[in-house]
Amino acid sequence: MQNYEYSPKGVCSRRVTFDIDEGKLYNVHFEGGCNGNLKAIGKLLEGRDAREAAEILRGNDCQGRGTSCADQFAQAVEQALEANGLV
């Protein structure tokens, strides 16, 4: 299991950590941001295919910012997958 850490840009959350094991997401945790909503995202993504999760969350917008915590997470997952040759 590989652990990743990402610092989101342009959103309320300050950091997101997650694990990828055999292409699946585990232990998704956001620091800062809308606590209840981000905890729910982590629960919904537990054990889910990382590529599929990134596709679903990519492009989600928060209050006209052009991004959101979910979109930033999608970018983090895509970077992690690319770094490990899984894309």
The first five atom37 places (N, CA, C, CB, O) and aatype in JSON, in Angstrom:
{
  "aatype": [12, 5, 2, 18, 6, 18, 15, 14, 11, 7, 19, 4, 15, 1, 1, 19, 16, 13, 3, 9, 3, 6, 7, 11, 10, 18, 2, 19, 8, 13, 6, 7, 7, 4, 2, 7, 2, 10, 11, 0, 9, 7, 11, 10, 10, 6, 7, 1, 3, 0, 1, 6, 0, 0, 6, 9, 10, 1, 7, 2, 3, 4, 5, 7, 1, 7, 16, 15, 4, 0, 3, 5, 13, 0, 5, 0, 19, 6, 5, 0, 10, 6, 0, 2, 7, 10, 19],
  "atom_mask": [
    [1, 1, 1, 1, 1],
    [1, 1, 1, 1, 1],
    [1, 1, 1, 1, 1],
    [1, 1, 1, 1, 1],
    [1, 1, 1, 1, 1],
    [1, 1, 1, 1, 1],
    [1, 1, 1, 1, 1],
    [1, 1, 1, 1, 1],
    [1, 1, 1, 1, 1],
    [1, 1, 1, 0, 1],
    [1, 1, 1, 1, 1],
    [1, 1, 1, 1, 1],
    [1, 1, 1, 1, 1],
    [1, 1, 1, 1, 1],
    [1, 1, 1, 1, 1],
    [1, 1, 1, 1, 1],
    [1, 1, 1, 1, 1],
    [1, 1, 1, 1, 1],
    [1, 1, 1, 1, 1],
    [1, 1, 1, 1, 1],
    [1, 1, 1, 1, 1],
    [1, 1, 1, 1, 1],
    [1, 1, 1, 0, 1],
    [1, 1, 1, 1, 1],
    [1, 1, 1, 1, 1],
    [1, 1, 1, 1, 1],
    [1, 1, 1, 1, 1],
    [1, 1, 1, 1, 1],
    [1, 1, 1, 1, 1],
    [1, 1, 1, 1, 1],
    [1, 1, 1, 1, 1],
    [1, 1, 1, 0, 1],
    [1, 1, 1, 0, 1],
    [1, 1, 1, 1, 1],
    [1, 1, 1, 1, 1],
    [1, 1, 1, 0, 1],
    [1, 1, 1, 1, 1],
    [1, 1, 1, 1, 1],
    [1, 1, 1, 1, 1],
    [1, 1, 1, 1, 1],
    [1, 1, 1, 1, 1],
    [1, 1, 1, 0, 1],
    [1, 1, 1, 1, 1],
    [1, 1, 1, 1, 1],
    [1, 1, 1, 1, 1],
    [1, 1, 1, 1, 1],
    [1, 1, 1, 0, 1],
    [1, 1, 1, 1, 1],
    [1, 1, 1, 1, 1],
    [1, 1, 1, 1, 1],
    [1, 1, 1, 1, 1],
    [1, 1, 1, 1, 1],
    [1, 1, 1, 1, 1],
    [1, 1, 1, 1, 1],
    [1, 1, 1, 1, 1],
    [1, 1, 1, 1, 1],
    [1, 1, 1, 1, 1],
    [1, 1, 1, 1, 1],
    [1, 1, 1, 0, 1],
    [1, 1, 1, 1, 1],
    [1, 1, 1, 1, 1],
    [1, 1, 1, 1, 1],
    [1, 1, 1, 1, 1],
    [1, 1, 1, 0, 1],
    [1, 1, 1, 1, 1],
    [1, 1, 1, 0, 1],
    [1, 1, 1, 1, 1],
    [1, 1, 1, 1, 1],
    [1, 1, 1, 1, 1],
    [1, 1, 1, 1, 1],
    [1, 1, 1, 1, 1],
    [1, 1, 1, 1, 1],
    [1, 1, 1, 1, 1],
    [1, 1, 1, 1, 1],
    [1, 1, 1, 1, 1],
    [1, 1, 1, 1, 1],
    [1, 1, 1, 1, 1],
    [1, 1, 1, 1, 1],
    [1, 1, 1, 1, 1],
    [1, 1, 1, 1, 1],
    [1, 1, 1, 1, 1],
    [1, 1, 1, 1, 1],
    [1, 1, 1, 1, 1],
    [1, 1, 1, 1, 1],
    [1, 1, 1, 0, 1],
    [1, 1, 1, 1, 1],
    [1, 1, 1, 1, 1]
  ],
  "atom_positions": [
    [[0.86, -1.18, 0.0], [0.0, 0.0, 0.0], [0.9, 1.23, 0.0], [-0.97, 0.0, 1.24], [1.81, 1.35, 0.82]],
    [[0.64, 2.14, -0.92], [1.42, 3.37, -1.05], [0.61, 4.54, -0.5], [1.82, 3.62, -2.52], [-0.56, 4.7, -0.84]],
    [[1.23, 5.36, 0.35], [0.58, 6.51, 0.95], [0.94, 7.77, 0.17], [0.97, 6.66, 2.43], [2.08, 7.93, -0.27]],
    [[-0.03, 8.66, 0.0], [0.17, 9.91, -0.72], [-0.34, 11.08, 0.11], [-0.54, 9.88, -2.09], [-1.25, 10.95, 0.92]],
    [[0.29, 12.23, -0.12], [-0.11, 13.47, 0.53], [-0.13, 14.56, -0.54], [0.87, 13.84, 1.72], [0.76, 14.64, -1.38]],
    [[-1.16, 15.38, -0.48], [-1.33, 16.43, -1.49], [-1.8, 17.7, -0.81], [-2.33, 15.99, -2.6], [-2.63, 17.65, 0.1]],
    [[-1.28, 18.84, -1.25], [-1.72, 20.14, -0.75], [-2.63, 20.78, -1.78], [-0.5, 21.06, -0.42], [-2.15, 21.27, -2.8]],
    [[-3.94, 20.79, -1.55], [-4.89, 21.37, -2.5], [-4.65, 22.87, -2.7], [-6.33, 21.14, -2.03], [-4.13, 23.55, -1.81]],
    [[-5.03, 23.37, -3.86], [-4.86, 24.78, -4.19], [-6.21, 25.4, -4.51], [-3.88, 24.95, -5.39], [-7.02, 24.82, -5.24]],
    [[-6.46, 26.59, -3.95], [-7.67, 27.34, -4.26], [-8.93, 26.87, -3.56], [0.0, 0.0, 0.0], [-10.03, 27.25, -3.94]],
    [[-8.76, 26.04, -2.53], [-9.92, 25.52, -1.79], [-9.68, 25.64, -0.29], [-10.2, 24.05, -2.18], [-8.6, 26.05, 0.14]],
    [[-10.68, 25.29, 0.49], [-10.59, 25.43, 1.95], [-9.73, 24.35, 2.61], [-11.98, 25.39, 2.54], [-9.05, 24.62, 3.6]],
    [[-9.74, 23.14, 2.07], [-8.93, 22.09, 2.7], [-7.44, 22.41, 2.49], [-9.28, 20.68, 2.12], [-7.05, 22.95, 1.46]],
    [[-6.63, 22.05, 3.48], [-5.21, 22.35, 3.45], [-4.35, 21.17, 3.02], [-4.77, 22.82, 4.81], [-3.24, 21.33, 2.51]],
    [[-4.89, 19.97, 3.24], [-4.1, 18.78, 2.94], [-5.05, 17.6, 2.79], [-3.05, 18.51, 4.04], [-6.08, 17.52, 3.45]],
    [[-4.67, 16.69, 1.91], [-5.41, 15.44, 1.78], [-4.38, 14.31, 1.73], [-6.33, 15.43, 0.49], [-3.36, 14.4, 1.05]],
    [[-4.67, 13.26, 2.48], [-3.83, 12.07, 2.46], [-4.7, 10.88, 2.06], [-3.15, 11.83, 3.84], [-5.89, 10.84, 2.34]],
    [[-4.07, 9.92, 1.39], [-4.8, 8.74, 0.95], [-3.81, 7.65, 0.6], [-5.7, 9.06, -0.25], [-2.63, 7.9, 0.38]],
    [[-4.32, 6.44, 0.55], [-3.53, 5.28, 0.15], [-4.1, 4.71, -1.13], [-3.5, 4.22, 1.26], [-5.31, 4.78, -1.37]],
    [[-3.22, 4.15, -1.95], [-3.66, 3.39, -3.12], [-3.02, 2.02, -3.01], [-3.27, 4.11, -4.46], [-1.8, 1.89, -2.86]],
    [[-3.85, 1.0, -3.09], [-3.38, -0.38, -3.06], [-4.09, -1.15, -4.18], [-3.64, -1.05, -1.67], [-5.31, -1.24, -4.21]],
    [[-3.3, -1.68, -5.09], [-3.84, -2.43, -6.23], [-4.9, -1.63, -6.97], [-4.43, -3.77, -5.75], [-5.93, -2.17, -7.39]],
    [[-4.64, -0.32, -7.13], [-5.53, 0.55, -7.9], [-6.77, 1.02, -7.17], [0.0, 0.0, 0.0], [-7.63, 1.66, -7.76]],
    [[-6.86, 0.72, -5.87], [-8.04, 1.1, -5.08], [-7.65, 2.1, -4.0], [-8.69, -0.15, -4.44], [-6.53, 2.09, -3.49]],
    [[-8.6, 2.98, -3.66], [-8.38, 4.03, -2.66], [-8.73, 3.57, -1.25], [-9.19, 5.26, -3.01], [-9.71, 2.85, -1.03]],
    [[-7.91, 4.0, -0.31], [-8.15, 3.71, 1.1], [-7.7, 4.9, 1.95], [-7.42, 2.41, 1.54], [-6.83, 5.67, 1.54]],
    [[-8.3, 5.03, 3.11], [-7.87, 6.0, 4.12], [-7.82, 7.44, 3.61], [-6.51, 5.62, 4.64], [-6.86, 8.16, 3.88]],
    [[-8.84, 7.85, 2.87], [-8.91, 9.22, 2.36], [-9.24, 10.15, 3.52], [-9.97, 9.36, 1.21], [-10.24, 9.97, 4.21]],
    [[-8.38, 11.14, 3.73], [-8.57, 12.06, 4.86], [-8.21, 13.48, 4.43], [-7.72, 11.62, 6.09], [-7.11, 13.73, 3.94]],
    [[-9.15, 14.4, 4.61], [-8.93, 15.81, 4.32], [-8.7, 16.56, 5.62], [-10.12, 16.41, 3.55], [-9.32, 16.25, 6.64]],
    [[-7.81, 17.54, 5.59], [-7.62, 18.45, 6.72], [-8.13, 19.81, 6.3], [-6.12, 18.52, 7.18], [-7.72, 20.34, 5.28]],
    [[-9.04, 20.36, 7.09], [-9.66, 21.63, 6.75], [-10.82, 21.38, 5.81], [0.0, 0.0, 0.0], [-11.11, 20.25, 5.44]],
    [[-11.48, 22.46, 5.42], [-12.62, 22.33, 4.51], [-13.89, 21.99, 5.25], [0.0, 0.0, 0.0], [-13.96, 22.08, 6.47]],
    [[-14.89, 21.59, 4.5], [-16.21, 21.24, 5.05], [-16.14, 19.84, 5.65], [-17.33, 21.32, 3.95], [-16.32, 18.84, 4.94]],
    [[-15.9, 19.77, 6.92], [-15.58, 18.52, 7.61], [-16.55, 17.38, 7.31], [-15.55, 18.76, 9.07], [-16.12, 16.3, 6.93]],
    [[-17.84, 17.61, 7.48], [-18.81, 16.53, 7.27], [-18.83, 16.05, 5.84], [0.0, 0.0, 0.0], [-18.84, 14.84, 5.59]],
    [[-18.83, 16.97, 4.89], [-18.86, 16.59, 3.48], [-17.59, 15.83, 3.08], [-19.03, 17.82, 2.61], [-17.66, 14.85, 2.34]],
    [[-16.45, 16.28, 3.56], [-15.2, 15.64, 3.17], [-15.03, 14.28, 3.84], [-14.01, 16.53, 3.52], [-14.43, 13.38, 3.26]],
    [[-15.56, 14.12, 5.05], [-15.57, 12.79, 5.67], [-16.45, 11.85, 4.86], [-16.08, 12.87, 7.14], [-16.1, 10.68, 4.67]],
    [[-17.58, 12.36, 4.37], [-18.49, 11.54, 3.56], [-17.8, 11.1, 2.27], [-19.79, 12.31, 3.24], [-17.94, 9.95, 1.85]],
    [[-17.06, 12.01, 1.63], [-16.34, 11.66, 0.41], [-15.37, 10.52, 0.71], [-15.58, 12.88, -0.16], [-15.28, 9.55, -0.05]],
    [[-14.64, 10.63, 1.81], [-13.7, 9.57, 2.19], [-14.38, 8.23, 2.38], [0.0, 0.0, 0.0], [-13.87, 7.2, 1.94]],
    [[-15.54, 8.24, 3.03], [-16.27, 6.99, 3.24], [-16.77, 6.4, 1.93], [-17.45, 7.22, 4.19], [-16.71, 5.19, 1.72]],
    [[-17.26, 7.26, 1.05], [-17.78, 6.79, -0.23], [-16.69, 6.22, -1.13], [-18.49, 7.93, -0.95], [-16.95, 5.34, -1.95]],
    [[-15.47, 6.71, -0.97], [-14.37, 6.28, -1.83], [-13.61, 5.08, -1.3], [-13.42, 7.42, -2.03], [-12.81, 4.49, -2.04]],
    [[-13.81, 4.7, -0.08], [-13.08, 3.59, 0.53], [-13.23, 2.32, -0.31], [-13.57, 3.33, 1.97], [-14.34, 1.83, -0.5]],
    [[-12.11, 1.82, -0.81], [-12.09, 0.59, -1.6], [-12.5, 0.76, -3.06], [0.0, 0.0, 0.0], [-12.58, -0.21, -3.8]],
    [[-12.77, 2.0, -3.46], [-13.21, 2.26, -4.84], [-12.01, 2.37, -5.78], [-14.06, 3.55, -4.89], [-10.93, 2.78, -5.38]],
    [[-12.22, 2.0, -7.02], [-11.2, 2.13, -8.05], [-10.75, 3.59, -8.15], [-11.72, 1.61, -9.42], [-11.58, 4.48, -8.31]],
    [[-9.44, 3.83, -8.04], [-8.91, 5.18, -7.99], [-9.18, 5.95, -9.28], [-7.42, 5.14, -7.73], [-9.56, 7.12, -9.22]],
    [[-9.01, 5.32, -10.42], [-9.26, 5.99, -11.7], [-10.73, 6.39, -11.83], [-8.85, 5.09, -12.88], [-11.04, 7.5, -12.26]],
    [[-11.61, 5.49, -11.47], [-13.04, 5.77, -11.54], [-13.41, 6.94, -10.62], [-13.85, 4.52, -11.17], [-14.18, 7.82, -11.0]],
    [[-12.87, 6.94, -9.41], [-13.16, 8.02, -8.46], [-12.69, 9.36, -9.01], [-12.49, 7.74, -7.1], [-13.41, 10.35, -8.92]],
    [[-11.48, 9.4, -9.59], [-10.95, 10.64, -10.15], [-11.84, 11.13, -11.3], [-9.51, 10.44, -10.65], [-12.09, 12.33, -11.41]],
    [[-12.3, 10.23, -12.13], [-13.17, 10.61, -13.25], [-14.48, 11.21, -12.75], [-13.47, 9.39, -14.13], [-14.97, 12.19, -13.31]],
    [[-15.03, 10.63, -11.7], [-16.3, 11.12, -11.15], [-16.14, 12.51, -10.53], [-16.84, 10.14, -10.09], [-16.99, 13.38, -10.71]],
    [[-15.05, 12.73, -9.8], [-14.86, 13.96, -9.04], [-14.24, 15.1, -9.85], [-14.01, 13.69, -7.85], [-14.4, 16.27, -9.5]],
    [[-13.54, 14.77, -10.93], [-12.86, 15.79, -11.73], [-13.87, 16.81, -12.26], [-12.09, 15.14, -12.91], [-14.92, 16.46, -12.78]],
    [[-13.51, 18.1, -12.11], [-14.33, 19.17, -12.65], [-15.41, 19.68, -11.72], [0.0, 0.0, 0.0], [-16.1, 20.65, -12.05]],
    [[-15.57, 19.07, -10.56], [-16.55, 19.55, -9.59], [-16.15, 20.95, -9.13], [-16.67, 18.57, -8.38], [-15.0, 21.18, -8.77]],
    [[-17.09, 21.88, -9.14], [-16.8, 23.28, -8.82], [-17.45, 23.68, -7.5], [-17.29, 24.2, -9.95], [-18.56, 23.25, -7.18]],
    [[-16.75, 24.49, -6.73], [-17.27, 25.02, -5.47], [-17.37, 26.54, -5.57], [-16.36, 24.6, -4.27], [-16.35, 27.23, -5.65]],
    [[-18.55, 27.05, -5.56], [-18.83, 28.49, -5.52], [-18.09, 29.29, -6.6], [-18.47, 29.03, -4.17], [-17.59, 30.38, -6.32]],
    [[-18.02, 28.76, -7.8], [-17.41, 29.47, -8.91], [-15.9, 29.58, -8.86], [0.0, 0.0, 0.0], [-15.32, 30.41, -9.57]],
    [[-15.26, 28.77, -8.05], [-13.8, 28.82, -7.93], [-13.08, 28.14, -9.1], [-13.37, 28.18, -6.63], [-11.88, 28.33, -9.3]],
    [[-13.83, 27.36, -9.86], [-13.2, 26.61, -10.94], [-12.6, 25.3, -10.46], [0.0, 0.0, 0.0], [-12.03, 24.55, -11.25]],
    [[-12.72, 25.03, -9.18], [-12.23, 23.79, -8.57], [-13.0, 23.58, -7.27], [-10.68, 23.86, -8.3], [-13.87, 24.38, -6.92]],
    [[-12.7, 22.52, -6.58], [-13.3, 22.2, -5.28], [-12.37, 21.23, -4.58], [-14.76, 21.6, -5.44], [-11.39, 20.78, -5.16]],
    [[-12.68, 20.92, -3.35], [-11.87, 19.92, -2.64], [-11.94, 18.58, -3.37], [-12.36, 19.76, -1.18], [-10.94, 17.87, -3.46]],
    [[-13.12, 18.24, -3.89], [-13.27, 16.98, -4.62], [-12.46, 17.01, -5.91], [-14.76, 16.72, -4.93], [-11.81, 16.02, -6.25]],
    [[-12.48, 18.12, -6.64], [-11.71, 18.26, -7.87], [-10.22, 18.2, -7.57], [-12.07, 19.59, -8.59], [-9.46, 17.57, -8.3]],
    [[-9.8, 18.85, -6.51], [-8.39, 18.81, -6.12], [-7.98, 17.39, -5.76], [-8.12, 19.76, -4.94], [-6.87, 16.96, -6.08]],
    [[-8.87, 16.66, -5.1], [-8.57, 15.27, -4.78], [-8.42, 14.45, -6.05], [-9.68, 14.68, -3.89], [-7.52, 13.61, -6.15]],
    [[-9.29, 14.69, -7.03], [-9.19, 13.98, -8.31], [-7.82, 14.24, -8.95], [-10.32, 14.42, -9.27], [-7.19, 13.32, -9.47]],
    [[-7.37, 15.48, -8.9], [-6.06, 15.82, -9.45], [-4.95, 15.1, -8.69], [-5.83, 17.34, -9.41], [-3.98, 14.63, -9.29]],
    [[-5.08, 15.02, -7.36], [-4.08, 14.33, -6.55], [-4.01, 12.85, -6.91], [-4.4, 14.49, -5.05], [-2.92, 12.29, -7.03]],
    [[-5.16, 12.23, -7.08], [-5.22, 10.81, -7.43], [-4.6, 10.59, -8.81], [-6.68, 10.3, -7.41], [-3.81, 9.66, -9.0]],
    [[-4.94, 11.45, -9.76], [-4.37, 11.31, -11.1], [-2.85, 11.44, -11.08], [-4.96, 12.36, -12.03], [-2.16, 10.69, -11.76]],
    [[-2.33, 12.39, -10.29], [-0.88, 12.55, -10.17], [-0.23, 11.31, -9.57], [-0.54, 13.78, -9.33], [0.82, 10.86, -10.02]],
    [[-0.87, 10.77, -8.54], [-0.34, 9.57, -7.89], [-0.32, 8.4, -8.86], [-1.17, 9.21, -6.64], [0.65, 7.65, -8.91]],
    [[-1.39, 8.24, -9.62], [-1.46, 7.15, -10.57], [-0.41, 7.3, -11.68], [-2.85, 7.07, -11.19], [0.23, 6.33, -12.07]],
    [[-0.24, 8.53, -12.17], [0.76, 8.8, -13.2], [2.16, 8.52, -12.68], [0.66, 10.25, -13.7], [2.98, 7.93, -13.38]],
    [[2.43, 8.95, -11.45], [3.76, 8.77, -10.86], [4.13, 7.29, -10.73], [3.81, 9.43, -9.5], [5.31, 6.94, -10.72]],
    [[3.12, 6.45, -10.63], [3.37, 5.01, -10.48], [3.06, 4.22, -11.75], [2.55, 4.47, -9.34], [3.0, 2.99, -11.73]],
    [[2.87, 4.94, -12.86], [2.63, 4.28, -14.14], [1.33, 3.5, -14.19], [0.0, 0.0, 0.0], [1.24, 2.51, -14.91]],
    [[0.32, 3.94, -13.44], [-0.95, 3.23, -13.38], [-2.01, 3.88, -14.26], [-1.43, 3.16, -11.96], [-3.16, 3.42, -14.27]],
    [[-1.66, 4.93, -14.99], [-2.64, 5.58, -15.87], [-2.37, 5.18, -17.29], [-2.59, 7.12, -15.73], [-3.07, 5.62, -18.2]]
  ]
}
